[in-house]
Coordinates of C-alpha atoms and ligand atoms in Angstrom, one line a residue:
X236 CA 17.4 33.7 7.4
X237 CA 14.3 32.2 9.0
X238 CA 14.5 31.0 12.6
X239 CA 13.2 27.4 12.9
X240 CA 9.6 27.5 14.1
X241 CA 8.8 25.7 17.4
X242 CA 6.6 22.7 16.8
X243 CA 3.5 21.8 18.9
X244 CA 2.9 23.7 22.2
X245 CA 1.8 27.0 20.8
X246 CA 1.3 29.3 23.7
X247 CA -2.1 30.8 24.3
X248 CA -2.4 34.4 25.6
X249 CA -2.0 33.4 29.3
X250 CA 1.1 31.4 28.5
X251 CA -0.7 28.1 28.8
X252 CA -0.1 25.5 26.1
X253 CA -2.8 25.8 23.5
X254 CA -2.1 22.6 21.5
X255 CA -0.7 19.2 22.4
X256 CA 2.9 18.9 21.0
X257 CA 2.8 16.6 18.0
X258 CA 5.5 13.9 18.3
X259 CA 7.3 12.8 15.2
X260 CA 8.3 9.3 14.5
X261 CA 9.7 7.7 11.3
X262 CA 9.3 4.1 10.2
X263 CA 12.5 2.6 8.9
X264 CA 13.4 -0.7 7.4
X265 CA 14.6 -2.6 4.4
X266 CA 12.9 -2.5 1.0
X267 CA 9.5 -4.4 1.2
X268 CA 9.9 -5.2 4.8
X269 CA 6.3 -4.0 5.3
X270 CA 6.5 -0.3 6.3
X271 CA 3.5 0.9 4.3
X272 CA 1.5 -2.1 5.5
X273 CA 2.4 -1.5 9.1
X274 CA 1.8 2.3 8.7
X275 CA -1.7 1.7 7.4
X276 CA -2.4 -0.5 10.4
X277 CA -1.1 2.1 12.8
X278 CA -3.2 4.8 11.2
X279 CA -6.4 2.6 11.3
X280 CA -5.7 1.6 14.9
X281 CA -4.8 5.0 16.4
X282 CA -6.9 8.0 15.5
X283 CA -4.2 10.3 17.0
X284 CA -1.6 9.0 14.5
X285 CA -1.2 10.5 11.0
X286 CA 1.0 8.6 8.5
X287 CA 2.9 10.5 5.8
X288 CA 3.6 8.0 3.0
X289 CA 6.9 7.8 1.2
X290 CA 6.5 9.9 -2.1
X291 CA 7.3 6.9 -4.4
X292 CA 4.7 8.0 -7.0
X293 CA 6.4 11.3 -7.3
X294 CA 9.7 9.6 -8.1
X295 CA 8.0 7.5 -10.7
X296 CA 6.6 10.4 -12.6
X297 CA 8.6 13.5 -12.8
X298 CA 7.2 16.0 -15.2
X299 CA 9.5 18.2 -17.2
X300 CA 8.7 20.7 -19.9
X301 CA 10.8 20.3 -23.0
X302 CA 11.2 22.7 -25.8
X303 CA 10.8 21.0 -29.2
X304 CA 11.8 23.1 -32.3
X305 CA 11.0 26.7 -31.9
X306 CA 7.9 27.3 -29.7
X307 CA 6.5 23.9 -29.1
X308 CA 6.4 22.8 -25.5
X309 CA 5.8 19.2 -24.6
X310 CA 5.8 17.5 -21.2
X311 CA 7.9 14.5 -20.7
X312 CA 7.3 12.2 -17.8
X313 CA 10.4 10.5 -16.3
X314 CA 10.5 7.5 -14.0
X315 CA 13.5 8.4 -11.8
X316 CA 13.1 5.3 -9.7
X317 CA 13.3 3.1 -12.8
X318 CA 16.3 5.1 -14.1
X319 CA 18.1 4.7 -10.8
X320 CA 17.6 1.0 -10.8
X321 CA 18.5 0.6 -14.5
X322 CA 21.6 2.8 -14.5
X323 CA 22.6 3.4 -10.9
X324 CA 26.0 5.0 -11.8
X325 CA 24.3 7.6 -13.9
X326 CA 21.2 8.3 -11.8
X327 CA 21.9 7.5 -8.1
X328 CA 23.1 11.0 -7.2
X329 CA 20.1 12.6 -9.0
X330 CA 17.8 10.2 -7.3
X331 CA 19.2 10.9 -3.8
X332 CA 18.8 14.7 -4.3
X333 CA 15.2 14.2 -5.3
X334 CA 14.3 11.6 -2.7
X335 CA 15.9 13.7 0.0
X336 CA 14.2 16.9 -1.1
X337 CA 10.8 15.2 -1.3
X338 CA 11.4 13.8 2.2
X339 CA 12.3 17.2 3.5
X340 CA 9.2 18.7 2.0
X341 CA 7.1 15.9 3.7
X342 CA 8.8 16.4 7.1
X343 CA 8.2 20.2 6.9
X344 CA 4.5 19.8 6.3
X345 CA 2.5 21.2 9.3
X346 CA 0.5 18.6 11.2
X347 CA -3.2 18.4 10.2
X348 CA -5.7 20.3 12.4
X349 CA -7.1 17.0 13.6
X350 CA -3.8 16.2 15.3
X351 CA -3.4 19.7 16.8
X352 CA -6.9 19.4 18.4
X353 CA -6.1 16.0 19.8
X354 CA -6.5 15.5 23.6
X355 CA -4.2 12.5 23.6
X356 CA -0.7 12.1 22.3
X357 CA -0.8 13.0 18.6
X358 CA 1.9 11.5 16.5
X359 CA 3.0 12.2 12.9
X360 CA 4.6 9.1 11.4
X361 CA 6.9 9.4 8.3
X362 CA 7.8 6.5 6.1
X363 CA 11.5 6.9 6.1
X364 CA 13.2 10.2 6.7
X365 CA 16.0 12.6 5.6
X366 CA 18.2 10.7 8.0
X367 CA 17.8 7.2 6.4
X368 CA 18.1 8.9 3.0
X369 CA 21.7 9.9 3.9
X370 CA 22.9 7.4 6.5
X371 CA 21.5 4.3 4.8
X372 CA 20.7 4.7 1.1
X373 CA 23.0 7.5 -0.1
X374 CA 25.9 6.0 1.9
X375 CA 25.1 2.6 0.5
X376 CA 25.2 4.0 -3.1
X377 CA 28.5 5.7 -2.3
X378 CA 30.0 2.4 -0.9
X379 CA 28.7 0.5 -4.0
X380 CA 30.5 3.0 -6.2
X381 CA 27.2 4.3 -7.7
X382 CA 27.8 7.8 -6.3
X383 CA 31.3 9.1 -6.8
X384 CA 33.3 10.8 -4.1
X385 CA 32.6 14.3 -5.5
X386 CA 28.9 13.7 -5.6
X387 CA 29.0 12.2 -2.1
X388 CA 30.9 15.3 -0.7
X389 CA 28.3 17.6 -2.4
X390 CA 25.4 15.5 -1.1
X391 CA 26.7 15.5 2.5
X392 CA 27.4 19.3 2.3
X393 CA 23.9 20.3 1.3
X394 CA 22.3 17.7 3.5
X395 CA 24.1 19.0 6.6
X396 CA 23.3 22.5 5.7
X397 CA 19.6 21.8 5.2
X398 CA 19.3 19.8 8.4
X399 CA 21.1 22.5 10.3
X400 CA 18.9 25.3 8.8
X401 CA 15.6 23.5 9.4
X402 CA 16.7 22.4 12.9
X403 CA 13.9 21.4 15.2
X404 CA 11.4 21.3 12.3
X405 CA 12.9 18.1 11.0
X406 CA 13.9 16.5 14.3
X407 CA 12.4 13.1 15.2
X408 CA 11.4 11.9 18.6
X409 CA 11.5 8.3 17.6
X410 CA 12.2 5.7 15.0
X411 CA 10.3 2.5 14.5
X412 CA 12.6 0.0 12.9
X413 CA 10.9 -2.9 11.1
X414 CA 13.3 -5.8 10.7
X415 CA 13.1 -9.0 8.7
X416 CA 15.8 -11.2 7.1
X417 CA 16.8 -9.9 3.6
X418 CA 15.6 -13.2 2.1
X419 CA 12.1 -12.5 3.5
X420 CA 12.2 -8.9 2.1
X421 CA 13.2 -10.3 -1.3
X422 CA 10.2 -12.7 -1.2
X423 CA 7.9 -9.9 -0.3
X424 CA 9.4 -7.6 -2.9
X425 CA 8.8 -10.3 -5.6
X426 CA 5.3 -10.9 -4.4
X427 CA 4.5 -7.2 -4.6
X428 CA 5.9 -7.1 -8.1
X429 CA 6.8 -3.4 -8.5
X430 CA 8.1 -3.2 -12.0
X431 CA 11.1 -1.0 -11.3
X432 CA 12.4 -3.4 -8.7
X433 CA 12.6 -6.4 -11.0
X434 CA 16.4 -6.4 -11.0
X435 CA 16.8 -6.0 -7.2
X436 CA 19.0 -8.9 -6.0
X437 CA 19.5 -10.4 -2.6
X438 CA 22.9 -9.0 -2.1
X439 CA 21.6 -5.4 -2.5
X440 CA 19.0 -6.1 0.2
X441 CA 21.7 -7.7 2.4
X442 CA 23.8 -4.6 2.1
X443 CA 20.9 -2.4 3.0
X444 CA 20.1 -4.7 5.9
X445 CA 23.6 -4.2 7.2
X446 CA 23.3 -0.4 6.8
X447 CA 20.2 -0.4 9.0
X448 CA 21.7 -2.7 11.6
X449 CA 24.8 -0.5 11.8
X450 CA 22.7 2.7 12.3
X451 CA 20.5 0.9 14.9
X452 CA 23.6 -0.4 16.9
X453 CA 25.3 3.0 17.1
X454 CA 26.9 3.2 20.5
X455 CA 24.9 6.3 21.4
X456 CA 21.7 4.2 21.4
X457 CA 20.8 2.4 24.5
X458 CA 18.1 -0.2 25.1
X459 CA 15.4 1.2 27.3
X460 CA 12.8 -1.4 27.0
X461 CA 12.4 -4.8 25.4
X462 CA 9.3 -6.7 25.0
X463 CA 8.2 -9.7 23.0
X464 CA 4.6 -10.2 21.9
X465 CA 3.8 -13.6 20.6
X466 CA 0.7 -14.9 18.9
X467 CA -0.4 -17.0 16.0
X468 CA -3.4 -17.7 13.9
X469 CA -4.2 -19.9 11.0
X470 CA -4.4 -17.0 8.5
X471 CA -0.7 -16.3 9.0
X472 CA 0.9 -15.7 5.7
X473 CA 4.3 -17.0 6.8
X474 CA 5.0 -20.7 6.6
X475 CA 7.1 -21.0 9.7
X476 CA 4.8 -20.7 12.8
X477 CA 7.8 -20.4 15.2
X478 CA 8.5 -17.0 13.6
X479 CA 5.0 -15.7 14.6
X480 CA 6.2 -13.2 17.0
X481 CA 6.9 -9.5 17.2
X482 CA 9.7 -8.1 19.3
X483 CA 9.8 -4.5 20.4
X484 CA 13.0 -2.9 21.6
X485 CA 13.1 0.6 22.6
X486 CA 16.4 2.5 22.5
X487 CA 17.0 6.0 23.8
X488 CA 19.2 8.6 22.1
X489 CA 19.8 11.0 25.0
X490 CA 16.2 12.3 25.5
X491 CA 15.1 10.8 22.2
X492 CA 14.3 7.2 21.5
X493 CA 14.3 4.6 18.9
X494 CA 11.7 1.9 18.7
X495 CA 13.1 -1.3 17.3
X496 CA 10.5 -3.6 16.1
X497 CA 11.4 -7.0 15.0
X498 CA 8.5 -8.0 12.9
X499 CA 8.8 -11.3 11.3
X500 CA 5.3 -11.7 10.4
X501 CA 2.1 -9.8 9.7
X502 CA -1.1 -11.3 11.2
X503 CA -3.7 -10.7 8.6
X504 CA -6.6 -11.1 11.1
X505 CA -7.3 -7.5 11.7
X506 CA -8.5 -7.8 15.4
X507 CA -5.4 -9.7 16.5
X508 CA -3.2 -7.2 14.7
X509 CA -4.9 -4.2 16.1
X510 CA -4.6 -5.6 19.6
X511 CA -0.9 -6.1 19.1
X512 CA -0.5 -2.7 17.6
X513 CA -2.4 -1.1 20.5
X514 CA 0.0 -2.8 23.0
X515 CA 2.9 -1.5 20.9
X516 CA 1.5 2.0 20.8
X517 CA 1.0 2.0 24.6
X518 CA 4.7 1.0 24.9
X519 CA 5.6 3.9 22.7
X520 CA 3.4 6.4 24.6
X521 CA 5.0 5.3 27.8
X522 CA 8.3 6.4 26.5
X523 CA 7.6 9.5 24.4
X524 CA 5.2 11.2 26.7
Ligands
LIG272 N1 4.7 -8.9 8.0 C1 4.4 -9.3 6.7 N2 4.3 -10.6 6.4 C2 4.1 -11.0 5.1 N3 3.9 -10.1 4.1 C3 4.0 -8.8 4.4 C4 4.2 -8.3 5.7 N4 4.2 -7.0 5.6 C5 4.0 -6.6 4.3 N5 3.8 -7.7 3.6 C6 3.7 -7.8 2.1 O1 5.0 -7.5 1.6 C7 4.9 -6.6 0.5 C8 5.7 -5.3 0.7 O2 5.0 -4.6 1.8 P1 5.1 -3.0 1.9 O3 4.7 -2.4 0.5 O4 4.3 -2.6 3.1 O5 6.6 -2.8 2.1 P2 7.4 -1.4 2.3 O6 8.4 -1.7 3.4 O7 6.5 -0.3 2.5 O8 8.2 -1.3 0.9 P3 9.2 -0.1 0.4 O9 10.5 -0.3 1.0 O10 9.2 -0.4 -1.1 O11 8.5 1.2 0.7 C9 3.4 -6.3 0.2 O12 3.0 -7.2 -0.8 C10 2.8 -6.7 1.6 O13 1.5 -7.2 1.4
LIG273 N1 18.6 4.5 -3.8 C1 17.6 4.7 -3.0 N2 17.7 5.8 -2.2 C2 16.7 6.1 -1.3 O1 16.9 7.0 -0.5 C3 15.5 5.3 -1.4 N3 14.4 5.4 -0.7 C4 13.6 4.5 -1.3 N4 14.2 3.8 -2.2 C5 13.6 2.7 -3.1 C6 13.4 1.5 -2.4 C7 12.2 0.9 -3.0 O2 12.5 0.3 -4.2 C8 11.4 2.2 -3.4 C9 10.3 2.6 -2.5 O3 10.7 2.6 -1.2 O4 12.4 3.2 -3.5 C10 15.4 4.3 -2.3 N5 16.5 4.0 -3.2

């Protein structure tokens, strides 16, 4: 069995650290809250940050070889995301195995050389994680009756085993939680118009919202810092100007931390946004360095 490799700080011959340790942070939040949008802004604002996107396109096109008649092989492409939304009882377990496996693969990818050479605080950012796969989505599917108790037991067993085996390699130093009311998420989801999500209803987003809130309010998490950044501009896409604010809460989990970002609105004026994100990143650096 392989021993988990240590991340970051690879020792040089004299025992001195050769590389800056790369911090690992995941962005969590309800469907269509704005994670990818925020992640892109983070990446464009901070050269030391590398964003690993959620592998949605992989879930949308799974290639499988199929034997037709005697020797003819054809390739079928399945859209597992669509199958899961269309027939959740049949496909949720399959979906969770694949989403979790693809997240694990993403979390195990070594940081790019650019981050390892960084003189600052390099951060690898994941859109969701193996933890939200289990404690938010798979659990939700189980509670909705879309994953049966046998499937849930099997999922939890292999999830625990894998997380234990990979240990430090999949650990996170922080979580950025983007929060918006489920109704706002529904509006954003509809505006985005991803075909597979056509049947997603408000009550599903409300359940997922509660799952996120439950995880974030775990008693082991403790608020370390709280800050509110306000601002507004006329290009704001939201109709209610009083919601033009961003709240940052930072929770600590023992020596780890969770950033809790209450983002009601996205400022589409790039400069304003980048300023805010820089302030946010400085807050994060304060705590994770
Ligand atoms: N703060 C915001 N205010 C208004 N619209 C936003 C905001 N953030 C993102 N959007 C819009 O909402 C839609 C969903 O955003 P995005 O794809 O970033 O969400 P996501 O959280 O990554 O979604 P998913 O959960 O499916 O991965 C997009 O059309 C995007 O332009
Ligand atoms: N059931 C389920 N389990 C997951 O772990 C999971 N992760 C993401 N998603 C759905 C949300 C968006 O529609 C779309 C892109 O985020 O995929 C999931 N659905």
